[in-house]
Amino acid sequence: MLLKAISPRLFFQKAPVNTFLKSNIIRTMSTASTMKAVYVNEQGGVDNLVYSDIPVPKVDEDSVLVKNRFVGVNYIDTYQRGGVYPVTLPFTLGREGAGDVVEVGAKVKDFKVGDRVVYLGGATYAEYTNVTSSAVEKLSDEVTYEEAAAIGIQALTAWTMVRDGYNVKKGDTILVHAAAGGVGLLLCQMIHHLGATVIGTVSTDEKAALARENGADHVIVYTRENVVDRVNEITNGLGCHAVLDGVGKSTWEDSLASTRRLGTLISFGNASGVVPPIKIQCLTAKNLKLMRPQLFAYLATREESQKWWSEVFDLLSKKVIKLHIHKIYDLKDAKQAHIDIESRKTTGKLLIKL
Ligand SMILES: NC(=O)c1ccc[n+]([C@@H]2O[C@H](COP(=O)([O-])OP(=O)(O)OC[C@H]3O[C@@H](n4cnc5c(N)ncnc54)[C@H](OP(=O)(O)O)[C@@H]3O)[C@@H](O)[C@H]2O)c1
């Protein structure tokens, strides 16, 4: 069931007006029949984003309808808008949100109308989102909707990477690209907390200062410094135990060169473009391990999802992770949010407030 919720082929919600009144709903608050949403009819540039009215989605027997308060903006939204990742058109953007349960499907036992929740799903650039209940987590009173929407994808991605992708240990040295970005700042905080040395790469001095404030021990401003030379200087020529690369195409060669013998290279994103096909022999000289993760494969079962969410909530409550909100946009300004995140001028998290 979760797989349905997390499929990249997320359908535009085509439910006819008022279908939510059908019998697979056991509890409901009064909800509107149409809502504002941001979707694409065709993949392409930011001008392809359409802000308009669409029907409120229909709740399924095993799902809940969430009235969104905050939804996260993620790089994946730009890939799904722009065509890096395939989608079924028309396609409503967005993969995470926080808000209130307003309808509950007939088979759902764990949630009730009025529950404050956070979730990962699809079609979240909208006032309401229909979410498979297995992908929903209740919020404790201490966590705000804003915090919940801000930690979802980025903190879970960072934490799964440093716990499972490469199990960061005290004394390790880890290279983090885009260290002042949304995932990047969280990686700096988490790796510092785990007792390892963080080397971050960033494009500007302002970003360097922010990365340092968030736990980076060394920061390389790659626009004026050579990344591989600096990594070798810092590590006495050994390289890093792990390299965490969300930038992709433009950093691949530096990442490969910066990973130490027996080290791990994790390529987890395409901000600069998709890494071109590689020859597997590139791993041979140093016996490297290579991983290309995607968060949703870590959350495939209810148990896994709860485990990772509870660990991330714990990090938040213990203030191991502190959220850096870059800007909060109105839904109608989603286009500006996409322009900003792609401009490389943002740091931390971008949110949309409903
Ligand atoms: N695998 C997964 O499941 C998963 C989950 C979440 C995110 N991700 C990936 O993680 C990466 C970071 O995501 P995020 O949301 O936290 O974004 P972000 O890091 O806040 O923004 C991307 C950053 O990448 C750097 N960058 C370098 N070259 C770039 C280029 N040509 N165009 C744009 N940016 C460039 C920029 O930082 P500088 O100015 O410092 O270079 C920019 O600020 C993305 O690739 C995203 O797809 C993957």
Coordinates of N, CA and C and ligand atoms in Angstrom, one line a residue, residues 74-75 79 153-154 157 178 181-183 201-203 207 222 246-247 250 268-272 292-295 341-342 344 346 348, ligand 1:
N74 N 11.3 20.6 -2.2 CA 12.5 19.8 -2.3 C 13.0 19.8 -3.8
Y75 N 14.3 19.5 -3.9 CA 14.9 19.5 -5.2 C 14.1 18.5 -6.1
Y79 N 12.9 18.3 -10.3 CA 13.2 17.2 -11.3 C 11.8 16.7 -11.9
I153 N 11.5 15.1 4.5 CA 12.4 14.4 3.5 C 13.9 14.7 3.7
Q154 N 14.2 16.0 4.1 CA 15.6 16.3 4.2 C 16.3 15.6 5.4
T157 N 16.4 11.8 4.9 CA 17.5 11.5 3.9 C 18.9 11.6 4.5
A178 N 27.5 20.7 -1.1 CA 26.4 21.6 -0.9 C 26.1 21.7 0.6
G181 N 23.1 23.6 2.0 CA 21.8 23.4 1.5 C 20.9 22.8 2.5
G182 N 19.7 22.4 2.1 CA 18.7 21.8 3.0 C 19.3 20.5 3.6
V183 N 19.6 19.5 2.8 CA 20.1 18.3 3.3 C 21.5 18.5 3.9
T201 N 31.6 21.4 1.2 CA 31.9 22.3 0.1 C 30.7 23.2 -0.2
V202 N 31.0 24.5 -0.5 CA 30.0 25.5 -0.8 C 30.5 26.4 -1.8
S203 N 29.6 27.3 -2.3 CA 30.0 28.2 -3.4 C 30.4 29.6 -2.9
K207 N 27.8 31.1 2.6 CA 27.4 29.7 2.8 C 28.4 29.0 3.7
Y222 N 34.4 26.1 -3.2 CA 34.9 25.4 -4.4 C 35.0 26.4 -5.6
G246 N 25.2 15.2 -3.1 CA 23.9 15.5 -3.7 C 23.9 16.4 -4.9
V247 N 25.1 16.8 -5.3 CA 25.2 17.7 -6.4 C 25.2 17.0 -7.8
S250 N 28.4 17.6 -11.7 CA 29.6 18.4 -11.7 C 30.6 18.0 -10.6
F268 N 23.7 11.0 -4.0 CA 22.2 10.9 -3.7 C 21.4 12.0 -4.4
G269 N 22.0 12.7 -5.4 CA 21.1 13.7 -6.0 C 21.7 14.2 -7.3
N270 N 21.0 15.1 -7.9 CA 21.3 15.6 -9.3 C 21.2 17.1 -9.4
A271 N 21.5 17.9 -8.4 CA 21.3 19.3 -8.4 C 22.0 19.9 -9.6
S272 N 23.1 19.4 -10.0 CA 23.9 20.0 -11.2 C 23.6 19.2 -12.5
R292 N 23.7 4.6 -4.5 CA 22.9 5.7 -5.1 C 21.5 5.5 -4.4
P293 N 21.3 6.0 -3.2 CA 20.1 5.8 -2.5 C 18.9 6.7 -2.9
Q294 N 17.7 6.2 -2.6 CA 16.5 7.1 -2.6 C 15.8 6.9 -1.3
L295 N 15.4 7.9 -0.7 CA 14.8 7.9 0.7 C 13.7 6.9 0.8
I341 N 15.3 27.9 -5.5 CA 16.1 26.7 -5.1 C 17.1 26.3 -6.3
E342 N 16.6 26.6 -7.5 CA 17.5 26.2 -8.6 C 18.6 27.3 -8.9
R344 N 20.7 28.4 -6.7 CA 21.8 28.1 -5.8 C 22.0 29.2 -4.7
T346 N 19.8 29.7 -2.2 CA 19.1 29.3 -1.0 C 20.0 28.5 0.0
G348 N 19.4 25.9 3.6 CA 18.4 25.3 4.4 C 17.1 25.0 3.7
Ligands
LIG1 N1 18.2 10.5 -2.8 C1 17.2 11.0 -2.0 O1 16.3 10.3 -1.6 C2 17.2 12.5 -1.8 C3 16.3 13.0 -0.9 C4 16.4 14.4 -0.7 C5 17.2 15.2 -1.4 N2 18.0 14.6 -2.4 C6 19.0 15.4 -3.2 O2 19.8 16.1 -2.3 C7 20.3 17.2 -3.0 C8 20.1 18.4 -2.1 O3 18.7 18.7 -2.0 P1 18.2 20.0 -1.2 O4 16.8 20.0 -1.3 O5 18.8 20.0 0.2 O6 18.8 21.2 -2.1 P2 19.9 22.2 -1.7 O7 21.2 21.5 -1.3 O8 19.3 23.2 -0.7 O9 20.2 23.0 -3.0 C9 21.1 22.5 -4.0 C10 22.5 23.0 -3.8 O10 23.4 22.3 -4.7 C11 24.5 23.1 -5.0 N3 24.7 23.1 -6.4 C12 25.9 22.8 -7.0 N4 25.8 22.9 -8.3 C13 24.6 23.3 -8.6 C14 23.9 23.5 -9.8 N5 24.5 23.4 -11.0 N6 22.5 23.8 -9.8 C15 21.9 23.9 -8.6 N7 22.5 23.7 -7.4 C16 23.8 23.4 -7.4 C17 24.1 24.6 -4.5 O11 24.9 24.8 -3.3 P3 26.3 25.6 -3.5 O12 25.9 27.0 -4.0 O13 26.9 25.6 -2.2 O14 27.1 24.8 -4.6 C18 22.7 24.5 -4.2 O15 22.3 25.4 -3.2 C19 19.5 17.3 -4.3 O16 20.3 16.8 -5.3 C20 18.3 16.4 -4.0 O17 17.8 15.9 -5.2 C21 18.0 13.3 -2.6

